[in-house]
Coordinates of C-alpha atoms in Angstrom, one line a residue:
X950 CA -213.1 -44.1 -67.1
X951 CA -214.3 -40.6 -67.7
X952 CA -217.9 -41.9 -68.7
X953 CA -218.3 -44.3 -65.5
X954 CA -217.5 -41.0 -63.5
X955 CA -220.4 -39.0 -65.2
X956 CA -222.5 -42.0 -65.1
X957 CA -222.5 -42.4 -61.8
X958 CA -222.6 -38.5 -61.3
X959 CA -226.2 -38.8 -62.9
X960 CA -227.3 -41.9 -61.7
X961 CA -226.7 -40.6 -58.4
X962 CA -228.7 -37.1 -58.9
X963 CA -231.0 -38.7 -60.7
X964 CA -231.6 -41.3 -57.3
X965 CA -231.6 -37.8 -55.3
X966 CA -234.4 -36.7 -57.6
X967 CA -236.5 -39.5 -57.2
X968 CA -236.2 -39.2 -53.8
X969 CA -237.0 -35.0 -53.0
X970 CA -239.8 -33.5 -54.7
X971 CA -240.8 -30.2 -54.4
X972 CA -244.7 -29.0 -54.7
X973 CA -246.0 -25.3 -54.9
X974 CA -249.2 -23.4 -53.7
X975 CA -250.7 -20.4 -53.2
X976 CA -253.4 -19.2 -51.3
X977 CA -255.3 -15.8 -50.8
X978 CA -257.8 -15.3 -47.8
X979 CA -260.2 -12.5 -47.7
X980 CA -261.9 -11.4 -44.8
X981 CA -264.4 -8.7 -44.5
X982 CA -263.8 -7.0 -40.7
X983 CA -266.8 -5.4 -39.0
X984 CA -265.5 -2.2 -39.2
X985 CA -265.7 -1.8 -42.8
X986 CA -262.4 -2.6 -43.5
X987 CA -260.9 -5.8 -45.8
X988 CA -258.4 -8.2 -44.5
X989 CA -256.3 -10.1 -47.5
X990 CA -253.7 -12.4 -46.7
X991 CA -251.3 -14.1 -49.7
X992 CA -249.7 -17.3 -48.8
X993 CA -247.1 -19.3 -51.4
X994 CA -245.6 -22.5 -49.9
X995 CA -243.0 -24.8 -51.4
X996 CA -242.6 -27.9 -50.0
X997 CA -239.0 -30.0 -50.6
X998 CA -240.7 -33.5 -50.0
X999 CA -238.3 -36.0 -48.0
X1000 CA -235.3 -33.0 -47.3
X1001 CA -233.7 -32.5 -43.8
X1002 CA -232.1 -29.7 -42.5
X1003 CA -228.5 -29.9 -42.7
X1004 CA -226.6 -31.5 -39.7
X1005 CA -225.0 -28.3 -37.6
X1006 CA -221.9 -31.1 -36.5
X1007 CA -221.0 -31.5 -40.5
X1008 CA -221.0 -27.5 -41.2
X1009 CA -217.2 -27.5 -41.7
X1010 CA -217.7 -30.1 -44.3
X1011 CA -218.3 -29.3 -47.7
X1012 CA -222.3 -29.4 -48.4
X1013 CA -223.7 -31.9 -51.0
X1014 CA -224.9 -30.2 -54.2
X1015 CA -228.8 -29.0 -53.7
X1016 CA -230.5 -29.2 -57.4
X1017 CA -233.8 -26.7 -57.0
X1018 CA -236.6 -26.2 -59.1
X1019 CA -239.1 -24.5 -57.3
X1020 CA -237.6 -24.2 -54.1
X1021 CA -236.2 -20.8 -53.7
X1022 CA -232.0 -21.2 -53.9
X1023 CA -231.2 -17.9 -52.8
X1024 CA -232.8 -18.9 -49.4
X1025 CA -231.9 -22.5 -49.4
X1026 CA -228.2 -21.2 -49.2
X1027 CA -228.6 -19.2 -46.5
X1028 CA -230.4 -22.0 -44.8
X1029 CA -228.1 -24.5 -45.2
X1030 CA -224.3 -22.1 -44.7
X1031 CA -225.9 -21.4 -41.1
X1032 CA -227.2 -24.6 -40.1
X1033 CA -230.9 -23.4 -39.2
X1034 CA -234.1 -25.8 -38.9
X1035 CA -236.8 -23.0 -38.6
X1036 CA -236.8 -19.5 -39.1
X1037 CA -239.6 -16.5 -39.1
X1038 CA -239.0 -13.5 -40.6
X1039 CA -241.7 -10.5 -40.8
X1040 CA -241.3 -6.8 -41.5
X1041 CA -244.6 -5.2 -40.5
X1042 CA -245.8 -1.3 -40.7
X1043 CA -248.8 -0.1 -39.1
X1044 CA -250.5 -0.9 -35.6
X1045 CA -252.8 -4.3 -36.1
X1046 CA -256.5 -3.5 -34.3
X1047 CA -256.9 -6.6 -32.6
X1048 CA -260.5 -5.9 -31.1
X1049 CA -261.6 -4.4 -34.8
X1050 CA -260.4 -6.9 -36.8
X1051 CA -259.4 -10.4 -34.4
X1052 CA -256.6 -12.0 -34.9
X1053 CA -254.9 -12.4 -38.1
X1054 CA -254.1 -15.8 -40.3
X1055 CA -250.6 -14.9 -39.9
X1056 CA -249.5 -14.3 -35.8
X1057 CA -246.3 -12.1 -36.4
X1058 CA -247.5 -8.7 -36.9
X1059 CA -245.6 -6.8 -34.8
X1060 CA -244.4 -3.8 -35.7
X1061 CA -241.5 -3.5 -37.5
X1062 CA -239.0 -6.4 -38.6
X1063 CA -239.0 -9.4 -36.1
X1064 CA -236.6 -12.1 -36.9
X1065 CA -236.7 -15.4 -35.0
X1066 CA -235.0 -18.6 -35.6
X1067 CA -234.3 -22.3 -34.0
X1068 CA -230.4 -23.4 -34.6
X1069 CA -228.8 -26.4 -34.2
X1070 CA -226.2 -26.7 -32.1
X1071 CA -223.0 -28.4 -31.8
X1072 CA -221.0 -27.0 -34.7
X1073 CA -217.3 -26.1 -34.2
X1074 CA -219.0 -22.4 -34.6
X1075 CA -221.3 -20.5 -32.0
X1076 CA -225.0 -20.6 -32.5
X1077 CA -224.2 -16.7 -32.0
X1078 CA -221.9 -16.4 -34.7
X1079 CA -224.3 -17.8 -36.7
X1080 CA -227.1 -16.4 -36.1
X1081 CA -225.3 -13.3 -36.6
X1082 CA -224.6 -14.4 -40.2
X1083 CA -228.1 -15.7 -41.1
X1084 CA -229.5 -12.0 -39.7
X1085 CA -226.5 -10.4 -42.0
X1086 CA -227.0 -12.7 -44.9
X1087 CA -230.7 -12.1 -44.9
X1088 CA -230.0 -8.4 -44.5
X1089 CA -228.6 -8.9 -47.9
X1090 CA -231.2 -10.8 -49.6
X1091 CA -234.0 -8.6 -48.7
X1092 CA -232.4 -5.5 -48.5
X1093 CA -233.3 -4.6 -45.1
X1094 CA -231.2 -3.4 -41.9
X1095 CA -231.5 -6.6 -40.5
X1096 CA -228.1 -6.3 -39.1
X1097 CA -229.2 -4.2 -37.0
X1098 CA -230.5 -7.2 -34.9
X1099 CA -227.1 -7.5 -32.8
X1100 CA -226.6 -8.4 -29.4
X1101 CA -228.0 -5.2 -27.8
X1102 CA -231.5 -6.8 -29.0
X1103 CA -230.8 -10.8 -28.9
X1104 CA -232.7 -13.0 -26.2
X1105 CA -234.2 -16.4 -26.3
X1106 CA -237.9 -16.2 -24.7
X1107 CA -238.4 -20.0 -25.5
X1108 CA -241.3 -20.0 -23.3
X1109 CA -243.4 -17.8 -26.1
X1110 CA -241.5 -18.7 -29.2
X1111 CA -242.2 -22.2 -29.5
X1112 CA -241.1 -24.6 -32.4
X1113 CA -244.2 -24.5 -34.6
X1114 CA -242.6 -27.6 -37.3
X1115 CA -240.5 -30.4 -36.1
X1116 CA -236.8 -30.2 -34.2
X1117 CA -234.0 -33.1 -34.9
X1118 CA -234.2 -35.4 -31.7
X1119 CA -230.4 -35.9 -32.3
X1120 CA -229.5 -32.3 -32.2
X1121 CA -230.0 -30.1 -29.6
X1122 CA -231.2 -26.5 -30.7
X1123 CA -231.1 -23.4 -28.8
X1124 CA -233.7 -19.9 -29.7
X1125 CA -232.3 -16.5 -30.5
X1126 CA -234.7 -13.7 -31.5
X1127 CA -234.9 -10.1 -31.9
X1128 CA -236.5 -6.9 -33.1
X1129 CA -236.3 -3.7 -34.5
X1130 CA -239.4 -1.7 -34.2
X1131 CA -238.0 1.1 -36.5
X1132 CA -237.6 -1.0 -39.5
X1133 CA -240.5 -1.2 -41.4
X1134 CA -241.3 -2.9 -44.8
X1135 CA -240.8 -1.4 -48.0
X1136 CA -241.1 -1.5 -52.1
X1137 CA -237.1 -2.6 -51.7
X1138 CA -237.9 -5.6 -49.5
X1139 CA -240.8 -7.1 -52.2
X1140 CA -238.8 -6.9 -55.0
X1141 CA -236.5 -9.7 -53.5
X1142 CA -239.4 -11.4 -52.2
X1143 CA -240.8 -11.9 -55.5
X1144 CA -237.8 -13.0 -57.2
X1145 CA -238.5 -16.1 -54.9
X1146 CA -241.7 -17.4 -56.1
X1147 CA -241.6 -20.1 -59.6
X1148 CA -243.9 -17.6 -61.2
X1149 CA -242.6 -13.7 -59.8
X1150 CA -245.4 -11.8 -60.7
X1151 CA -245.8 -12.9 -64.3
X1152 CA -248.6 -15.5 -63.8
X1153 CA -251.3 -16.9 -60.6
X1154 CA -252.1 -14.9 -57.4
X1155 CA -248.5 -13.3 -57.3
X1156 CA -250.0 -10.8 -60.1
X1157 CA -251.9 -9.1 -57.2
X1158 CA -248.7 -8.2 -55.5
X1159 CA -248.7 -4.4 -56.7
X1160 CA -246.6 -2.3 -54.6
X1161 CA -248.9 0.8 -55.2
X1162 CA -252.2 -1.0 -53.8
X1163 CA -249.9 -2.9 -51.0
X1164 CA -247.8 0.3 -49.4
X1165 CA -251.2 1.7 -49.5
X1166 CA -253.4 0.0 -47.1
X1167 CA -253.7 0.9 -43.5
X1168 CA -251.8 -1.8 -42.6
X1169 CA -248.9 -4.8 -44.6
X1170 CA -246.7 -6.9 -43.2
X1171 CA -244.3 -9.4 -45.2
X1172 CA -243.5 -12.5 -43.9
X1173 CA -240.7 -15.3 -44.6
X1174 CA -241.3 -18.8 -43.2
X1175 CA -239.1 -21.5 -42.9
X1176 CA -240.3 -25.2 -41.1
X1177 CA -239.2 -28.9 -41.1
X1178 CA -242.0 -30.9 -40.6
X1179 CA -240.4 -34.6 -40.1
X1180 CA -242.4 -36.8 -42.2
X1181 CA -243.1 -34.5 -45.1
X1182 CA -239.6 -32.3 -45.4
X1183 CA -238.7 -28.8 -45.7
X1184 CA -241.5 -25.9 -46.0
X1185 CA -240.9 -21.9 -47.1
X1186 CA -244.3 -20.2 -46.5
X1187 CA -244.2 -16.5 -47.8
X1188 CA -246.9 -14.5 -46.9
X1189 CA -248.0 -11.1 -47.3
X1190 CA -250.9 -9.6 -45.0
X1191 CA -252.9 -6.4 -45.8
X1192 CA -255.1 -4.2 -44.2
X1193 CA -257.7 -2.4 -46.6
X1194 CA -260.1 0.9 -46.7
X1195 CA -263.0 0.3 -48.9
X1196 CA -264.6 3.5 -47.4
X1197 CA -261.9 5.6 -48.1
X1198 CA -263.3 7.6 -50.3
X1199 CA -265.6 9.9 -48.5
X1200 CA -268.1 8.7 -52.0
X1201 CA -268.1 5.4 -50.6
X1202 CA -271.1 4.2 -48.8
X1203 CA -270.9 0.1 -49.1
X1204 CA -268.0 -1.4 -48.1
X1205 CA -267.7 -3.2 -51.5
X1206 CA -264.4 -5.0 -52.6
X1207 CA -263.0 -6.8 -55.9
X1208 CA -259.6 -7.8 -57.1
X1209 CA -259.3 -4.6 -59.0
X1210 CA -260.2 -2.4 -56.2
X1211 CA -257.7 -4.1 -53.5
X1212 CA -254.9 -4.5 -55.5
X1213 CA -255.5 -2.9 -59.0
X1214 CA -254.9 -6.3 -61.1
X1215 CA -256.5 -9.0 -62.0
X1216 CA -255.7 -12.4 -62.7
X1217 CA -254.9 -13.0 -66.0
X1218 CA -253.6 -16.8 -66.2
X1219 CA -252.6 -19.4 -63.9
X1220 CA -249.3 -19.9 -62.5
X1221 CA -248.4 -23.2 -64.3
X1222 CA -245.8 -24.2 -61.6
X1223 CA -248.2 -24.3 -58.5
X1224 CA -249.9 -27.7 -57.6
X1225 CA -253.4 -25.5 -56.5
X1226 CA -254.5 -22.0 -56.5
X1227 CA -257.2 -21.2 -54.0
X1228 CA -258.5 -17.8 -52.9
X1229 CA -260.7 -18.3 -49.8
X1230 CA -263.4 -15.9 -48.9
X1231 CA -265.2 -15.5 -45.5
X1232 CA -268.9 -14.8 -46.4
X1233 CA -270.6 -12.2 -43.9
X1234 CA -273.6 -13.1 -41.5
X1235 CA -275.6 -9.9 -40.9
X1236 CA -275.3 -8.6 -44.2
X1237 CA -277.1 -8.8 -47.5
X1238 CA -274.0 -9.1 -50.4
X1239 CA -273.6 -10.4 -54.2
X1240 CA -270.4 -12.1 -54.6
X1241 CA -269.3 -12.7 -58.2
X1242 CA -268.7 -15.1 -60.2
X1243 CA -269.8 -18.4 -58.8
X1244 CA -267.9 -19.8 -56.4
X1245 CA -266.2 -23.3 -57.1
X1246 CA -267.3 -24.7 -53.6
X1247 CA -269.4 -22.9 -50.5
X1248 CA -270.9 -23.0 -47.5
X1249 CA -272.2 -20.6 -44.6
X1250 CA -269.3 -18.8 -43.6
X1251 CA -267.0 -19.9 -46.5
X1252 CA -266.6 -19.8 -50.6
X1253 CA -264.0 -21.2 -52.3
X1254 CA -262.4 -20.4 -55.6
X1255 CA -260.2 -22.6 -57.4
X1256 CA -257.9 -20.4 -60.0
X1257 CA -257.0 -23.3 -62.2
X1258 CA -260.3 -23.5 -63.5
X1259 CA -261.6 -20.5 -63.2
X1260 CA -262.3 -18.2 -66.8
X1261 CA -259.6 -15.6 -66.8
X1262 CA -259.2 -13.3 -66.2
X1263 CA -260.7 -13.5 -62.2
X1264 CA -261.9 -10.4 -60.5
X1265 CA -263.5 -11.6 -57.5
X1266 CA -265.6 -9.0 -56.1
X1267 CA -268.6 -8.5 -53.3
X1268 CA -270.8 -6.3 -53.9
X1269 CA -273.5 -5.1 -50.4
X1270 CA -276.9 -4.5 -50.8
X1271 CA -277.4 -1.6 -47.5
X1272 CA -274.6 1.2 -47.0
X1273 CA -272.4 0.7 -44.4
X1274 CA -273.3 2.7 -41.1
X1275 CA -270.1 2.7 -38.9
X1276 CA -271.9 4.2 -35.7
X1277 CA -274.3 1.3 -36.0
X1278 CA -271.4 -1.1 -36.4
X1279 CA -269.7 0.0 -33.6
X1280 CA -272.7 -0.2 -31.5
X1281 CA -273.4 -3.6 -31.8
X1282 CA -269.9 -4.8 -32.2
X1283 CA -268.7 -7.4 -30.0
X1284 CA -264.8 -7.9 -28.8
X1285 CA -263.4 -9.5 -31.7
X1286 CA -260.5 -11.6 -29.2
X1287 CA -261.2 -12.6 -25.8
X1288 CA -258.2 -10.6 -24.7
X1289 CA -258.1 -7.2 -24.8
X1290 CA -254.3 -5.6 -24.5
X1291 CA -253.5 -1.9 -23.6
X1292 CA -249.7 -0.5 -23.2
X1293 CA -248.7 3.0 -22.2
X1294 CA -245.2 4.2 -20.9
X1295 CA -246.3 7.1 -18.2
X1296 CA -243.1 9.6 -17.7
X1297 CA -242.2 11.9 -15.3
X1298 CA -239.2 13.1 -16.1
X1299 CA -236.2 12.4 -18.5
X1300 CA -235.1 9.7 -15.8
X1301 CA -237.8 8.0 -14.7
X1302 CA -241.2 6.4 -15.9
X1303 CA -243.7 3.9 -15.7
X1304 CA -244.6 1.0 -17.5
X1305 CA -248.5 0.2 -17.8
X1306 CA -250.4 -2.9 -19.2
X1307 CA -253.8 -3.5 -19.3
X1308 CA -255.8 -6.9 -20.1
X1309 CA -259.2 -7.0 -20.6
X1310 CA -261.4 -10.3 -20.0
X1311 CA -264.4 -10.8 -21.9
X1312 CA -265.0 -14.8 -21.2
X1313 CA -266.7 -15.9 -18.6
X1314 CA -263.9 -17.8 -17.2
X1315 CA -260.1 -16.9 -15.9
X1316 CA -257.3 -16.8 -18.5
X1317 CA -253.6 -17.7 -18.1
X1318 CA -251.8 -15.7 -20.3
X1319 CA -247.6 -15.2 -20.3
X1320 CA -246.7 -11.7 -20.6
X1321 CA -243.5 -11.3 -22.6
X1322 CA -241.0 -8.2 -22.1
X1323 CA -238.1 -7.5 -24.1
X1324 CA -236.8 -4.0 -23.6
X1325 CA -233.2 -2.2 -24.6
X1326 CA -230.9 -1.7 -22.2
X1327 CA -231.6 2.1 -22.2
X1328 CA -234.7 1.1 -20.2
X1329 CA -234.4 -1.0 -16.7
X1330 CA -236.9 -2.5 -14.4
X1331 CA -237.7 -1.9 -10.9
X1332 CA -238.7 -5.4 -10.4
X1333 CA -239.9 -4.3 -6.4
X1334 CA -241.7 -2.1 -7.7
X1335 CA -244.5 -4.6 -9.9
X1336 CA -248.3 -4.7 -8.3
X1337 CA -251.2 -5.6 -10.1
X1338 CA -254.6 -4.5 -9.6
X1339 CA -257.9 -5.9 -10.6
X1340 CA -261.1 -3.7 -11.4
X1341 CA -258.8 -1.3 -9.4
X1342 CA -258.5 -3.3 -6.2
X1343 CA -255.1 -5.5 -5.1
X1344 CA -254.7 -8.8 -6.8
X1345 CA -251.9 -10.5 -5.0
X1346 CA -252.9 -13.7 -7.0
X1347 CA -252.1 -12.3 -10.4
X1348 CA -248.4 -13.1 -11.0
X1349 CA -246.5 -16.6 -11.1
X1350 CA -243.3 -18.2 -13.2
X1351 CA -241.5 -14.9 -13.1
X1352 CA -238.4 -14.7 -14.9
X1353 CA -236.5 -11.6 -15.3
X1354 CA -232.8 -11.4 -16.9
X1355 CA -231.4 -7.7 -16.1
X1356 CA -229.9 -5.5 -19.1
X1357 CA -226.5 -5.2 -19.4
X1358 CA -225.6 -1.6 -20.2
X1359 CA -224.0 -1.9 -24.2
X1360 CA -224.6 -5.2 -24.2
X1361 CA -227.5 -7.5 -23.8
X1362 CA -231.4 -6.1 -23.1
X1363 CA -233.7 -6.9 -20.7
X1364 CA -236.4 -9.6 -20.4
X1365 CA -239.1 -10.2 -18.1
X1366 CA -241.3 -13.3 -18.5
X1367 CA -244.7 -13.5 -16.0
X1368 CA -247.8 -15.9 -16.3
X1369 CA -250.7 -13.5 -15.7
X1370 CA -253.9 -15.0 -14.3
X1371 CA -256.6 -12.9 -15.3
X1372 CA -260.2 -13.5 -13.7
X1373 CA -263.1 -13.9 -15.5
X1374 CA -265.1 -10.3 -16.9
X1375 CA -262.6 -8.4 -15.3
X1376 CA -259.9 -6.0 -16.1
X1377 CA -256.0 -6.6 -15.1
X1378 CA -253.9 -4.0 -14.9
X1379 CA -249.8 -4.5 -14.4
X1380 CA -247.8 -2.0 -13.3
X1381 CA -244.1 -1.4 -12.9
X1382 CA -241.7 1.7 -12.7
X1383 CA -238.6 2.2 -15.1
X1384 CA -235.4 4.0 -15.4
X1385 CA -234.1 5.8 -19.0
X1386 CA -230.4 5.2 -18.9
X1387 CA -228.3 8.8 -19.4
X1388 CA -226.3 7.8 -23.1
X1389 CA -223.4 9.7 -24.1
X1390 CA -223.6 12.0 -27.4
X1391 CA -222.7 9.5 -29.9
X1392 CA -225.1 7.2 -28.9
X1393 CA -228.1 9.2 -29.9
X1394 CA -229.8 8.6 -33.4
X1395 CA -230.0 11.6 -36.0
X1396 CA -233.4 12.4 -35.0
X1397 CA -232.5 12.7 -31.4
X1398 CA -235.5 14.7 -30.5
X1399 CA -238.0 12.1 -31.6
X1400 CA -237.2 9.7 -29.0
X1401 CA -236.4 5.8 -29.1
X1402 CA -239.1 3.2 -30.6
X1403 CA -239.6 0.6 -28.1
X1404 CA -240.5 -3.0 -29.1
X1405 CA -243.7 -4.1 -28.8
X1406 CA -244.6 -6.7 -25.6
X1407 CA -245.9 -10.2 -26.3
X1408 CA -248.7 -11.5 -24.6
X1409 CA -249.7 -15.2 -25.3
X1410 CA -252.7 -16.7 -23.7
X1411 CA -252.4 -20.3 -22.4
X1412 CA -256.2 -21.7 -22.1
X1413 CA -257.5 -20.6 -25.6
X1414 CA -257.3 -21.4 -28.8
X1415 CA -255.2 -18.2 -30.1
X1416 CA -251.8 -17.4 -30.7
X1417 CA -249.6 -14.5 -29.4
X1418 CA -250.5 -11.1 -29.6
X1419 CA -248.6 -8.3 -30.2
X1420 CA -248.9 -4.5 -28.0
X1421 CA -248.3 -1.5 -30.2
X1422 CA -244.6 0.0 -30.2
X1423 CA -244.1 2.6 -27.5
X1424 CA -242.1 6.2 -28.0
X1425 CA -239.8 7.1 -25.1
X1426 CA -237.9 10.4 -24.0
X1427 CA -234.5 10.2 -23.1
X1428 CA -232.5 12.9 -21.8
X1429 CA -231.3 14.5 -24.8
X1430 CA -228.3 17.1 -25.5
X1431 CA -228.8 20.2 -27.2
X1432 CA -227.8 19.2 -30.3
X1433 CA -228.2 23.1 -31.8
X1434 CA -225.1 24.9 -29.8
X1435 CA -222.3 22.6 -31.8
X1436 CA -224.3 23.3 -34.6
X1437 CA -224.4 27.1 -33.9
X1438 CA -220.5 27.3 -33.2
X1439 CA -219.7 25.3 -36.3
X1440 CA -221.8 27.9 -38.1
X1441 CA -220.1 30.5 -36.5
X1442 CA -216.5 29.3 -36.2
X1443 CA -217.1 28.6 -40.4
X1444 CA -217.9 32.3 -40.8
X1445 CA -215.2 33.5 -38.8
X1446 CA -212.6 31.8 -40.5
X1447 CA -214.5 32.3 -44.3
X1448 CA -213.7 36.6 -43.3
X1449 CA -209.8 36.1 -42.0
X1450 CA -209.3 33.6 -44.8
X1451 CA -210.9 36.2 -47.3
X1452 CA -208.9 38.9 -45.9
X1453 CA -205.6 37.3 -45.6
X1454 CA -205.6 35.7 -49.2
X1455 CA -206.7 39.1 -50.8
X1456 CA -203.8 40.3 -49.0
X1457 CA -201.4 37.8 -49.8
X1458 CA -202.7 37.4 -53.6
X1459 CA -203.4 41.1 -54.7
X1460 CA -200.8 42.8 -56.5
X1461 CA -200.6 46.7 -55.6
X1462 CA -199.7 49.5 -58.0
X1463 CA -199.2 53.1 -57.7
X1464 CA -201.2 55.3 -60.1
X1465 CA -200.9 58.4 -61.2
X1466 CA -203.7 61.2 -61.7
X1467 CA -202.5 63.1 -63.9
X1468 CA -204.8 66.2 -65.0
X1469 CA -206.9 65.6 -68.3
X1470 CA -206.0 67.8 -71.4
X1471 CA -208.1 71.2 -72.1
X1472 CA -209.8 71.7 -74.9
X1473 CA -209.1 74.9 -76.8
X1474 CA -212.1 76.7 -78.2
X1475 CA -211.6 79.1 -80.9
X1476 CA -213.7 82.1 -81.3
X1477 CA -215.0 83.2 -84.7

């Protein structure tokens, strides 16, 4: 009886087996940007062929047992507990250049940690309660303060934050999404992250993932991807985008690059888990350059390099013939996006501001674009007060779709949706004045004086082929207590009761005796 039971245990995971396979790749993209600087962007995916999110209306069941072999389990866990069919995770520091360097291969590079995710509903738990858990759990795994994601910064812009896999058509699945400007990436969030990967940083392109050559660069984001595409199965993408100085050194006069250089490594041997291995270089146009060694496959713009078969160790490098002249570059530099974006908070006092926004067209033609606000609740709209102006003259034609949800003080933000029409070679500028709530002591941060990071807005253009953009964070002044007179009468009330302590104790603990002076004996001299 007891081997009928185990054989058709294994006969039935072996049946699951034949059915879900899982396949691994890795990818690195180099991009030389016109301002001397190097764009690299590491990409592992693991795909669970044939495998299905979980059902959300079978939660409360126990799961069926997941057997993984490349797939990461920790995240698979998480995953599956909370019932989720796409999630997007990025911690980000630094401001990304959009007219310097165009957009990036990976679109969340906001500042700070953004989390995203689409949940099925119809579980006998929330979608809030469980998004609350997968921001917690994931807190956990990657040792950030991602619970720090609650309501106060929850919303669901679905008209930015589109599926980008496939969604169950039996299950209906709401948006929730949130960020935290102040939380930015860290040597404690890649140690998990490379725990994930078949290989860790043993063997293939995850050797290049060196903390010191990372943390270094003017800009690196991290990124966690989760999609279900319907006729292939599951998909974890993690990605990790950097931002390099060649001409760092004030030595440097060529904007060279190598593997050594960017990331002090080089790849010793192949990662013998992954299915391919590519590193993808874009080639510049007005530029003389060596690149070595041969590429596998290339064309104009493009070279290819397949790590498999590559001698190891690689050390991709490019090499210029001229020195780099910035001013030069600069000069002849055209917009890298067709949108340019410009935010500023203007304030007046502690209790009023304004909120600016600027869009720049450099096409011949209009642009739709949907301008995305999602702001704390320690910063409200006037919504009477929003004009727009183009080139500096009245543009009553500018603003459609509006959407705005009011704040809730302590408990929900704001957000403001519009679709911006912006005409063609022109210059857009959105206006709108703002109110800084009053908080109460204990609501200010430890660094007080700073100020509050605000999240970055979210514009998304409609008529080209680009994805969202991200404005820099803003800084704003709240009215602030003066933190220094508590401090001051701790300080003194401390050494006031340090002296009548001292005093009292001495008095209470001394012992007091009576002595004596008695006169000291005189010598007697005698005389010869």
């Amino acid at each position: 009886m007891l081997l009928s039971r185990l054989a058709t245990v294994f006969a039935a995971v072996t049946l699951c087996r034949a059915q879900i396979s899982e396949y691994f790749d890795e990818k690195l993209t180099v991009t030389p940007l016109k301002d001397g600087k190097v764009a690299s962007t590491l990409a592992f995916t693991t795909l669970l062929k044939n495998a299905s999110p979980r059902n959300p209306e079978r939660l409360h069941d126990d799961d069926d047992s997941q057997h993984y072999t490349l797939f990461p389990l920790a995240l698979g866990q998480i995953l599956r507990e909370y019932g989720v069919t796409e999630m997007h995770l990025t911690l980000n520091a630094g401001k990304w250049n959009y007219d310097s360097w165009g957009h990036p291969v990976e679109p969340g590079v906001g500042t700070g940690a953004e989390l995203w995710a689409w949940i099925g509903d119809g579980a006998l738990s929330t979608v809030d309660a469980r998004w609350k858990g997968l921001r917690n759990a994931l807190a956990g795994l990657f040792c950030s303060s991602l619970g720090a994601l609650d309501e106060l910064r929850t919303t669901s812009p679905t008209e930015v934050f589109h599926p980008e896999g496939s969604l169950p058509s039996s299950t209906p699945h709401q948006l929730r999404h949130a960020s935290h400007p102040s939380e930015h990436v860290c040597t404690e969030n890649l140690t998990p992250f490379v725990k994930l990967l078949p290989c860790k940083a043993s063997a293939g392109l995850a050797t290049l993932l060196n903390p010191h050559r990372l943390f270094d660069a003017n800009w690196h984001g991290m990124g966690v991807h989760v999609l279900w595409h319907e006729d292939e199965g599951v998909e974890v993408r993690l990605t990790f985008q950097t931002v390099s100085d060649p001409l760092r050194n004030y030595q440097a006069r060529k904007q060279d690059w190598s593997f050594e250089s960017l990331f002090g490594r080089k790849v010793e041997r192949a990662c013998p888990a992954t299915r391919s291995s590519i590193v993808e270089v874009s080639l510049p146009q007005d530029s003389p350059y060596n690149l070595s060694p041969e590429p596998t496959l290339a064309e104009k713009e493009v070279a290819w390099f397949d790590i498999q078969r590559a001698s190891k160790p690689v050390d991709i490098s490019m090499s210029y013939m001229r020195d780099f002249n910035p001013g030069l570059a600069a000069r002849l530099a055209k917009p890298s996006t067709p949108l340019s974006v410009q935010r500023t908070l203007k304030e007046s006092s502690q209790a009023h501001g304004q909120l600016s926004v600027v869009l720049k067209n450099h096409e011949s033609y209009p642009i739709q674009a949907v301008y995305l606000e999602t702001m704390p609740w320690i910063v409200q709209f006037y919504l009477h007060t929003l004009t727009a102006t183009v080139d500096g003259h009245p543009y009553s034609s500018a603003f459609s779709n509006l959407s705005y949800i009011p704040a809730v003080p302590h408990s929900r933000p704001s957000t403001f949706h519009v679709l911006l029409s912006i005409p063609a070679n022109s210059t857009l500028k959105v206006t709108m004045d703002v109110t800084k709530a009053f908080l109460r002591y204990t609501e200010h941060p430890p660094d007080a004086q700073r100020g509050w990071d605000l999240p970055p807005a979210i514009i998304a253009p409609l008529n080209l082929d680009t994805n969202r953009m991200y404005t820099p964070t803003l800084l704003v002044d709240l009215a602030t207590p003066d933190f220094s007179m508590p401090y001051n009468v701790i300080i003194f009330t401390c050494t006031l009761l340090a002296f009548l302590f001292g005093n009292v104790f001495n008095l209470l603990t001394r012992k007091f005796v009576v002595v004596s002076l008695k006169p000291a004996p005189s010598s007697t001299i005698k005389e010869d």
